PDB file of C-alpha atoms in Angstrom:
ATOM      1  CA  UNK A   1       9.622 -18.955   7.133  1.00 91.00           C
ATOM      2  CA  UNK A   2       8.197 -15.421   7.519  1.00 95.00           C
ATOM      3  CA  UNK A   3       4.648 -14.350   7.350  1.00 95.00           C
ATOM      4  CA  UNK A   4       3.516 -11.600   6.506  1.00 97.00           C
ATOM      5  CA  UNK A   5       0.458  -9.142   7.392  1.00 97.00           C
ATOM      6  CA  UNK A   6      -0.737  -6.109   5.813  1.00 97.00           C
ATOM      7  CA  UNK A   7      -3.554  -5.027   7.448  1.00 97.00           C
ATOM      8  CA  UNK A   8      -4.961  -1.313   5.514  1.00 94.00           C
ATOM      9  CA  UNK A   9      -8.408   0.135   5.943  1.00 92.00           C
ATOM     10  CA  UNK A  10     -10.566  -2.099   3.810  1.00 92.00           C
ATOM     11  CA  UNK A  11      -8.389  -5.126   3.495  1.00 94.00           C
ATOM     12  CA  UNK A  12      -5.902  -7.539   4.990  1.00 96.00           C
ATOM     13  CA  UNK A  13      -3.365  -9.170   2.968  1.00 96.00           C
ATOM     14  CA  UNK A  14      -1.108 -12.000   4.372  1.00 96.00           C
ATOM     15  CA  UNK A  15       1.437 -14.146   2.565  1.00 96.00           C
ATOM     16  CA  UNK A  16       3.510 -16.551   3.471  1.00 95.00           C
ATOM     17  CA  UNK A  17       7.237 -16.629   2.424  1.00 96.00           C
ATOM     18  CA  UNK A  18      10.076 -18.791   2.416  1.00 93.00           C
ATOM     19  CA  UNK A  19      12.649 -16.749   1.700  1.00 88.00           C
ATOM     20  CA  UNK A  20      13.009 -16.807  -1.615  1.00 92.00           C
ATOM     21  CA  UNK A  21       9.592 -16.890  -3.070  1.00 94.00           C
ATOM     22  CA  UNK A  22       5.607 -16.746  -1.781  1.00 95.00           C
ATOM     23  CA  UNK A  23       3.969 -20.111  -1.207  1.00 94.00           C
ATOM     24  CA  UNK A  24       0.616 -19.158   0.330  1.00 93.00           C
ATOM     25  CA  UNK A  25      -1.345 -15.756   0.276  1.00 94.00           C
ATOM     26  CA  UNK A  26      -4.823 -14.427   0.945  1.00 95.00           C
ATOM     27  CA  UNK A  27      -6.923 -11.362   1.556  1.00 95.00           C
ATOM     28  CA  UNK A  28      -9.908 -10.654   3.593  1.00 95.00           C
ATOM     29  CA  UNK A  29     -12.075  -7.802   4.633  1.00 96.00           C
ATOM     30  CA  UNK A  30     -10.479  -5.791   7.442  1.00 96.00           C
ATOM     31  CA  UNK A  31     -14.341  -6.324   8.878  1.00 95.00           C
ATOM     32  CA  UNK A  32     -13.474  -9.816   9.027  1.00 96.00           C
ATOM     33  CA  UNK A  33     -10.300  -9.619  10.928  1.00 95.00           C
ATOM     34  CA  UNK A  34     -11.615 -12.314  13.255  1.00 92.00           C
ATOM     35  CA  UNK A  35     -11.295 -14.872  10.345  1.00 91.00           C
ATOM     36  CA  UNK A  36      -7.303 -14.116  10.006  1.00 92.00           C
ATOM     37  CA  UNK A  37      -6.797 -17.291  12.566  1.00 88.00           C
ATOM     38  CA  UNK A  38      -8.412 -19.576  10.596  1.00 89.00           C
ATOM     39  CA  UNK A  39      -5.395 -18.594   8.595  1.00 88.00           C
ATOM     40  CA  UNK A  40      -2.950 -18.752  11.266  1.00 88.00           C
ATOM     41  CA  UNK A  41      -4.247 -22.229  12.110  1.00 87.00           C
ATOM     42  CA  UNK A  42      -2.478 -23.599   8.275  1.00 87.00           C
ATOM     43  CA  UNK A  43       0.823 -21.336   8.906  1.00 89.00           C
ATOM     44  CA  UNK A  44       3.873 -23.158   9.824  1.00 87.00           C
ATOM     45  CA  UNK A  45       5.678 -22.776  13.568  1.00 79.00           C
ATOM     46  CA  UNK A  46       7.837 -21.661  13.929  1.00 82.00           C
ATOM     47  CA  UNK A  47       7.703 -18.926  11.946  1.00 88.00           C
ATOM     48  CA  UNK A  48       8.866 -15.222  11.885  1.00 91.00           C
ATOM     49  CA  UNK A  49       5.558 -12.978  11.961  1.00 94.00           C
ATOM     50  CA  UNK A  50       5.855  -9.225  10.801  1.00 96.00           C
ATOM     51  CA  UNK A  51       2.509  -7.141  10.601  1.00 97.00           C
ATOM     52  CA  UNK A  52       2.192  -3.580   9.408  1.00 97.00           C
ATOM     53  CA  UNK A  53      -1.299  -2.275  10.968  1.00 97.00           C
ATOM     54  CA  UNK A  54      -3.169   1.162   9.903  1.00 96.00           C
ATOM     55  CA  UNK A  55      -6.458  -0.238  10.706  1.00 95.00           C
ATOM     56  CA  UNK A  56      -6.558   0.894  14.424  1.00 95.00           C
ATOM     57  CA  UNK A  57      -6.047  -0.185  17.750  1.00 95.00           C
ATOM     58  CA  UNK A  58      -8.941  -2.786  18.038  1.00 95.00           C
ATOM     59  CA  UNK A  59      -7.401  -4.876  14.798  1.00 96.00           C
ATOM     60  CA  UNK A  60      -4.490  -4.647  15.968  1.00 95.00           C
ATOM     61  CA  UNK A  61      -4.958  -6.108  19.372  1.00 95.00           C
ATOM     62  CA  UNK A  62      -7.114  -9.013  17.698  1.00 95.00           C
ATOM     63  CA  UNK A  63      -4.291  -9.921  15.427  1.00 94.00           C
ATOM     64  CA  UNK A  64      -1.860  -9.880  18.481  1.00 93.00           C
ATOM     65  CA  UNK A  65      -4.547 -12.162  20.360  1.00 92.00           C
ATOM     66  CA  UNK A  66      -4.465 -14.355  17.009  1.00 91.00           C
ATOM     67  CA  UNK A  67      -1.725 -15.488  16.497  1.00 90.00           C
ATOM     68  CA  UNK A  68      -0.607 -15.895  20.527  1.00 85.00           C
ATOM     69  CA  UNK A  69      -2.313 -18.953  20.029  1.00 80.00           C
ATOM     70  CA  UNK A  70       0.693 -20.320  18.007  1.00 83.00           C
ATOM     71  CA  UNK A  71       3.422 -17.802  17.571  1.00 83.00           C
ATOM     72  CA  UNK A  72       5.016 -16.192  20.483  1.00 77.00           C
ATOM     73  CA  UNK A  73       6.893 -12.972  18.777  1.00 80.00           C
ATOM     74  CA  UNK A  74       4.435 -11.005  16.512  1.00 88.00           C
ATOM     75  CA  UNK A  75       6.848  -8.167  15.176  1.00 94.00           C
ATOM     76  CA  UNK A  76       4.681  -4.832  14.229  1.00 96.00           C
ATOM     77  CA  UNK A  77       6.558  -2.350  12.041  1.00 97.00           C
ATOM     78  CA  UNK A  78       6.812   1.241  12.763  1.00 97.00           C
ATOM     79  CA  UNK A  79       8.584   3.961  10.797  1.00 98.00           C
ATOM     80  CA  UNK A  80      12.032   5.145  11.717  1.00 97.00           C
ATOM     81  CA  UNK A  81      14.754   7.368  10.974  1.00 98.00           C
ATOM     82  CA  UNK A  82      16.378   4.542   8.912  1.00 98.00           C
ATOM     83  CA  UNK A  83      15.381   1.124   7.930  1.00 97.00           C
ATOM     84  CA  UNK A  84      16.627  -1.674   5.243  1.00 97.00           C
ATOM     85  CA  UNK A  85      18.475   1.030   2.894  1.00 96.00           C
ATOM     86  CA  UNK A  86      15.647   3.649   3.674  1.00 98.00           C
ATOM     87  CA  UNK A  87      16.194   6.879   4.904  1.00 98.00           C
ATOM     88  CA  UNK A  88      13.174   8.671   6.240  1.00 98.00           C
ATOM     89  CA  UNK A  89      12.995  12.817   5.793  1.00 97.00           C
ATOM     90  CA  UNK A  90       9.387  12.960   8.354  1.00 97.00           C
ATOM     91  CA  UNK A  91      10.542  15.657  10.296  1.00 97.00           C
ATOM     92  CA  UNK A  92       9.115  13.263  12.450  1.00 97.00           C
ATOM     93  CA  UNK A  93       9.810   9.678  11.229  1.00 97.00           C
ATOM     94  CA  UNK A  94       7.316   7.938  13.391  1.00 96.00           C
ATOM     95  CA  UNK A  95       4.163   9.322  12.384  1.00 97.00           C
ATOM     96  CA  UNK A  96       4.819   8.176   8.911  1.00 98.00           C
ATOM     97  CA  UNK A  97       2.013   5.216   7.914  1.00 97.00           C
ATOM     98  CA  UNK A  98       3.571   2.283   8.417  1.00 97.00           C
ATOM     99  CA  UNK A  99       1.886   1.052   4.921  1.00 97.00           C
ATOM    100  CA  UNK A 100       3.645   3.444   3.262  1.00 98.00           C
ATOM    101  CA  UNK A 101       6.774   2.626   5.126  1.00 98.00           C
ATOM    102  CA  UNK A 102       6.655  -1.188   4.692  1.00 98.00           C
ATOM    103  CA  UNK A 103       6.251   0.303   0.544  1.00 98.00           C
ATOM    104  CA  UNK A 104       9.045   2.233   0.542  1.00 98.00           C
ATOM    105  CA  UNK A 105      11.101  -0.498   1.657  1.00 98.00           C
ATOM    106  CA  UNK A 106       9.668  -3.184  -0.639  1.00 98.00           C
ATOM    107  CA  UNK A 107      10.522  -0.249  -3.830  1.00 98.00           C
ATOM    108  CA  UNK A 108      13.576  -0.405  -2.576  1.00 97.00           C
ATOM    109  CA  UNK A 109      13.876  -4.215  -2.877  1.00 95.00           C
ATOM    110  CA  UNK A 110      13.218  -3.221  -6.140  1.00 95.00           C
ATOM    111  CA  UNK A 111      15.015  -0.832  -7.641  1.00 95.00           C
ATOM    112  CA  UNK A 112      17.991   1.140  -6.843  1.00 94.00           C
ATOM    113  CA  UNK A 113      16.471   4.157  -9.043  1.00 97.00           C
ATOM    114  CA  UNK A 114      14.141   7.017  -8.080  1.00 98.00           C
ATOM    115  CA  UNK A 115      11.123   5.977  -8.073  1.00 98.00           C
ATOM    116  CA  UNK A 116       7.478   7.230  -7.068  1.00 98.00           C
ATOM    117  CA  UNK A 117       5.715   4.718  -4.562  1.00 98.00           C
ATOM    118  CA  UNK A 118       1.673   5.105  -5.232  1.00 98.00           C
ATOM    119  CA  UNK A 119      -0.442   3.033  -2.850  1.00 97.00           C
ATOM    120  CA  UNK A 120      -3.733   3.409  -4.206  1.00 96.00           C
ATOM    121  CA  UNK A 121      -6.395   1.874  -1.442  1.00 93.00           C
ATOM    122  CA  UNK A 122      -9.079   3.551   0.242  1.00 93.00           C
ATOM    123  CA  UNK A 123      -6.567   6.597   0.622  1.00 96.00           C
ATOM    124  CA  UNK A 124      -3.928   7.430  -1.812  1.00 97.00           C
ATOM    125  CA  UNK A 125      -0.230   7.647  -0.986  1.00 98.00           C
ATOM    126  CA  UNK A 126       2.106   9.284  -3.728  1.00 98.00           C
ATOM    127  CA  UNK A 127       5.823   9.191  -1.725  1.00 98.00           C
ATOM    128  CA  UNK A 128       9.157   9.998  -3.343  1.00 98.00           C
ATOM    129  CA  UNK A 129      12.105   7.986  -2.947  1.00 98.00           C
ATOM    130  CA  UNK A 130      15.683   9.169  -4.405  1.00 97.00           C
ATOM    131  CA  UNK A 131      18.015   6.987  -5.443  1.00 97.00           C
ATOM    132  CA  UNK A 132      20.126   6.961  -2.739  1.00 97.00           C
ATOM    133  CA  UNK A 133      17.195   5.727  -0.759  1.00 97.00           C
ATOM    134  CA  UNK A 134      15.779   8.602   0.808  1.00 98.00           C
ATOM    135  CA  UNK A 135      12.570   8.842   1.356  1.00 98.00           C
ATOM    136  CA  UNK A 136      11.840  12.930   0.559  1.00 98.00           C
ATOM    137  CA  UNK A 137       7.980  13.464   1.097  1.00 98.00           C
ATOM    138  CA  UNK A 138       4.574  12.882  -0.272  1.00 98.00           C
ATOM    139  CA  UNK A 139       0.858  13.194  -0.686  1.00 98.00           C
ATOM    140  CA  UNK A 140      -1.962  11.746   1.226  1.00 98.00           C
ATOM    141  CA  UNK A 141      -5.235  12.265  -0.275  1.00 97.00           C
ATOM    142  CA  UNK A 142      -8.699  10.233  -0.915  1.00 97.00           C
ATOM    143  CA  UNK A 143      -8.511   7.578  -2.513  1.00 96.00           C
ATOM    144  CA  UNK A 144     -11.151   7.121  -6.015  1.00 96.00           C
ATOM    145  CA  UNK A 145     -14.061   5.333  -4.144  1.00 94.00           C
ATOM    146  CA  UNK A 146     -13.794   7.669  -1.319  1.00 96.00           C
ATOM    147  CA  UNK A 147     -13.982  10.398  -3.549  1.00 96.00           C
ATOM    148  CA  UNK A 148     -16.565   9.264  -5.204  1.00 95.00           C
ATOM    149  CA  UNK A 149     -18.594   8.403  -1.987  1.00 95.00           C
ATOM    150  CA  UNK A 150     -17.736  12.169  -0.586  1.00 96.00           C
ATOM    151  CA  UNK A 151     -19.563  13.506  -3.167  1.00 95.00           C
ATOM    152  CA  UNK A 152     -22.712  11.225  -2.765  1.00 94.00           C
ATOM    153  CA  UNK A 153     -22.855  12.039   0.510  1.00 94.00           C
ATOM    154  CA  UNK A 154     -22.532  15.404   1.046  1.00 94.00           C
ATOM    155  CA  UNK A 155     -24.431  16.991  -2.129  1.00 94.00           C
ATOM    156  CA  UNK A 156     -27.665  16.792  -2.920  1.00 89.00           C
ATOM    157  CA  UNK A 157     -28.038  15.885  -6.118  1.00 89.00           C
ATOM    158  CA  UNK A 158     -24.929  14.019  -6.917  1.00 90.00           C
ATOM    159  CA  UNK A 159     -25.184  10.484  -6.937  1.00 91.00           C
ATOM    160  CA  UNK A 160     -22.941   7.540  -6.121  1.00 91.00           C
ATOM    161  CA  UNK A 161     -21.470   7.471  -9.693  1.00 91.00           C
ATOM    162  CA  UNK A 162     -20.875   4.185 -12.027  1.00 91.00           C
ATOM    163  CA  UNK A 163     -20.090   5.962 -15.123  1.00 92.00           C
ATOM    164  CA  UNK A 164     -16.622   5.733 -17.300  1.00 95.00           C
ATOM    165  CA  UNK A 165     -13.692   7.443 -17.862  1.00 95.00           C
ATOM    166  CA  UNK A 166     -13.950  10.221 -20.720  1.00 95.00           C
ATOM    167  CA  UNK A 167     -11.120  12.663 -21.645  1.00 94.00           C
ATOM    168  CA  UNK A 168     -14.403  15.282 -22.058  1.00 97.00           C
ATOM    169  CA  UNK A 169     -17.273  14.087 -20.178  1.00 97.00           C
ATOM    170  CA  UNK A 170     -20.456  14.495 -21.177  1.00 97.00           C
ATOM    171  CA  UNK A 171     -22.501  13.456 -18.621  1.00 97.00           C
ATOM    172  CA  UNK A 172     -22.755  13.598 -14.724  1.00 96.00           C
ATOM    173  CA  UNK A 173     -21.952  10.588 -13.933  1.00 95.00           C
ATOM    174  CA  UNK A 174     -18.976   9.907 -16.525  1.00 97.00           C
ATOM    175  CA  UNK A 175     -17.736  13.465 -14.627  1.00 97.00           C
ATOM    176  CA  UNK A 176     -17.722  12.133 -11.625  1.00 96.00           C
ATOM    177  CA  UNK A 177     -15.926   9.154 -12.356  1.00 96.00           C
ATOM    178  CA  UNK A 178     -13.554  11.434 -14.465  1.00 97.00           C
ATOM    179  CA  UNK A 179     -13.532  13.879 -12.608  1.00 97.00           C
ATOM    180  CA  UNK A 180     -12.096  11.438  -9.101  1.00 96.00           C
ATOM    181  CA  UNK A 181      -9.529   9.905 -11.282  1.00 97.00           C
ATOM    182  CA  UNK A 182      -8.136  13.149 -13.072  1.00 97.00           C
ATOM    183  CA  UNK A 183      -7.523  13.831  -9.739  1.00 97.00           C
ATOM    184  CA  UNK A 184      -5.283  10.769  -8.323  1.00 97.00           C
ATOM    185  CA  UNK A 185      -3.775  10.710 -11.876  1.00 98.00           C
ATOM    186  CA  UNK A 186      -2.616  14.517 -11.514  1.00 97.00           C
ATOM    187  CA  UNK A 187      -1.353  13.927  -7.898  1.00 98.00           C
ATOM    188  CA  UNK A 188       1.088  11.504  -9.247  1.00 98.00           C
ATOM    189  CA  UNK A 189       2.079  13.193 -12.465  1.00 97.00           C
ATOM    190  CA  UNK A 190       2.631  16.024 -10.808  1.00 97.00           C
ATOM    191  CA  UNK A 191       4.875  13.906  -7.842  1.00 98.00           C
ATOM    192  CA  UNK A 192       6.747  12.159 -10.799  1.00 98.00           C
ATOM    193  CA  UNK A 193       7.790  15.129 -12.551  1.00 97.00           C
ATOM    194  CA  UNK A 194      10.109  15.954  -9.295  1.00 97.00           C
ATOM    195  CA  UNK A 195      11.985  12.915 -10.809  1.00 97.00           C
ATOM    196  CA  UNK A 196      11.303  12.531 -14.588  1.00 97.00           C
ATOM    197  CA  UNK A 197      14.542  13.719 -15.682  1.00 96.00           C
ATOM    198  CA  UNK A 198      16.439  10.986 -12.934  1.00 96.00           C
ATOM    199  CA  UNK A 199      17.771   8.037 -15.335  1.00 96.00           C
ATOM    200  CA  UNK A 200      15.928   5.078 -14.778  1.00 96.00           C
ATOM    201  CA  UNK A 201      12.988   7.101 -12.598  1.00 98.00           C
ATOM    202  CA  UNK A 202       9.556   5.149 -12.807  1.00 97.00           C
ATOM    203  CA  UNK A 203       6.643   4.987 -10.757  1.00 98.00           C
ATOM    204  CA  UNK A 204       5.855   1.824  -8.658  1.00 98.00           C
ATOM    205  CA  UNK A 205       1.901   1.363  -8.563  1.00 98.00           C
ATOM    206  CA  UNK A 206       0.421  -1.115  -5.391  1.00 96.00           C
ATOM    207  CA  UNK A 207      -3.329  -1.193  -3.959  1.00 94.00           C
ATOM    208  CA  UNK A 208      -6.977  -2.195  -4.782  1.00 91.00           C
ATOM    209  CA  UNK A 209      -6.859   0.673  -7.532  1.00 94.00           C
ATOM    210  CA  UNK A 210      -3.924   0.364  -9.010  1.00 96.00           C
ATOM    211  CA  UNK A 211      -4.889  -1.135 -12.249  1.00 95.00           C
ATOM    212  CA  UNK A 212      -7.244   1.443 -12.796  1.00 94.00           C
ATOM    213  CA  UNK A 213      -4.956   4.226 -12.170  1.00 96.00           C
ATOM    214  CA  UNK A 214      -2.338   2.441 -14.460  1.00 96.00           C
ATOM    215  CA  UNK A 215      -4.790   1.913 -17.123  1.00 94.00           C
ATOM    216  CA  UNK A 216      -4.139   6.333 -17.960  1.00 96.00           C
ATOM    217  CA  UNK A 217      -1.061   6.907 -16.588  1.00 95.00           C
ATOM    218  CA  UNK A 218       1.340   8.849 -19.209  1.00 94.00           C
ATOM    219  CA  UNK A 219       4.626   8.116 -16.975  1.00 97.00           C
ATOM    220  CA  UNK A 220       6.918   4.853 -16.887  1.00 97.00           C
ATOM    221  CA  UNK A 221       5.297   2.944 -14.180  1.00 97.00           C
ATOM    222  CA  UNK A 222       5.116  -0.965 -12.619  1.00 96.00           C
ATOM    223  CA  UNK A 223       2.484  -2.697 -11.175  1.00 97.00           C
ATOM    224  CA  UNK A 224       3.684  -3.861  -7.881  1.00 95.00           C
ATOM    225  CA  UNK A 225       1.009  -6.328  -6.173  1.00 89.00           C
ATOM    226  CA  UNK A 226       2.658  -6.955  -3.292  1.00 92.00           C
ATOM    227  CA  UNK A 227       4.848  -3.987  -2.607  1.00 96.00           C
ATOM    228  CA  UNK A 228       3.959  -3.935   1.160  1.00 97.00           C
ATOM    229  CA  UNK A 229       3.912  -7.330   1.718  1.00 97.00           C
ATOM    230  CA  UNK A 230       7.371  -7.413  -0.190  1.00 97.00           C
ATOM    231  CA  UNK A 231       8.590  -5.091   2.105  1.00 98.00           C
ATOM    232  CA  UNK A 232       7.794  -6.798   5.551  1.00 98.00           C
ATOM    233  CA  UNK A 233       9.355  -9.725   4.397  1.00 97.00           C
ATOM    234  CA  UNK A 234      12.973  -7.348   4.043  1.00 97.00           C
ATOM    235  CA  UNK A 235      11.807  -6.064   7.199  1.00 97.00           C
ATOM    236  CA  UNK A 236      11.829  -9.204   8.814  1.00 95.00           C
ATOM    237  CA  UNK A 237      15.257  -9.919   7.502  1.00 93.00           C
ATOM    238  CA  UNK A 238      16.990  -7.244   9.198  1.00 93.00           C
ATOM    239  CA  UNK A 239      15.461  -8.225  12.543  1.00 88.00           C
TER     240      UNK A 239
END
């Protein structure tokens, strides 16, 4: 058995796998990281535990203090030179997010293409992987809600916006909203088109916004739910 912990800025996922499929997942605010060993309390022992933290020291220490309870090695990844069929071009490997790590492996899972890794969350990750597996660079920037929250907050008379998506907005707050997502969409357009030409190239979508990004995406893409989660578990293999 291997479980599995992806613990991002707003959210932690878990799942529980067996080795050939998921029989038990969840998600809870990172806020409530606390309630993760009510979890922990229905998880099987033993078990092999992998966790890939970006949430900080403090959640990462309470997860560790967690599951002690009941499970004596808690593996955390960290990026490195090489990893399950992934080559990593950082020019220094180890500050790479270990989210967007554990994603590159689970694309890899995946498909033995090119492919563009998008983890859209509270930030947005656009990474490129070849198809020999290397890992050649990518983009960090805001994510939608933080973009939109950026602009509530530091101008004066924009607001928080709820509007929708127009190709020609026509109002402030459908130009907000369009205005945020142009933005992630032309991050990863412009990423993809490094690849376009690669047979089989497509664009692997994972996080909170996904589905929103995919619903205006021009490019062949997948929706990859649990990309990161998919990739701990490989991770765990190779241990």
């Amino acid at each position: 058995m291997i479980i599995a912990i992806d613990a991002g800025n707003s959210r932690i996922k878990w799942g529980l796998h067996d080795g050939r499929k998921w029989l038990d997942s969840g998600v809870l605010a990172t806020a409530d990281v606390a309630w993760l060993g009510e979890a922990a309390d229905e998880w099987p022992e033993p078990a092999r535990v992998v966790v890939c933290n970006v949430a900080g020291s403090d959640v990462s220490a309470t997860i560790s203090a967690l599951l002690a309870r009941r499970h004596d090695k808690v593996s955390f990844l960290h990026a490195s030179a090489e990893a399950c069929g992934v080559r990593n071009s950082y020019e220094l490997p180890r500050q790479l997010g270990a989210d967007r790590w554990a994603a590159l492996i689970g694309a890899r899972t995946l498909l033995d293409s090119a492919c563009l890794v998008v983890c859209a969350g509270t930030a947005t990750t656009v990474d490129l992987l070849d198809a020999t597996g290397l890992f050649r660079g990518g983009l960090i920037l805001p994510g939608f809600d933080l973009m939109r929250a950026a602009l509530a907050r530091n101008t004066a008379q924009l607001p928080l916006a709820d509007g929708v998506f127009r190709a020609e907005p026509r109002n402030t707050m459908d130009a907000i909203v369009s205005g945020c997502l142009q933005a992630q969409l032309g991050a990863v357009d412009r990423m993809f088109s490094a690849i376009a030409a690669e047979p089989g190239a497509r664009c692997l979508l994972t996080g909170g916004a996904a589905e929103r990004l995919a619903a205006h995406l021009n490019i062949p893409f997948e929706l990859a739910d649990n990309l990161i989660l998919n990739g701990l578990v490989r991770y765990a293999d190779s241990l």
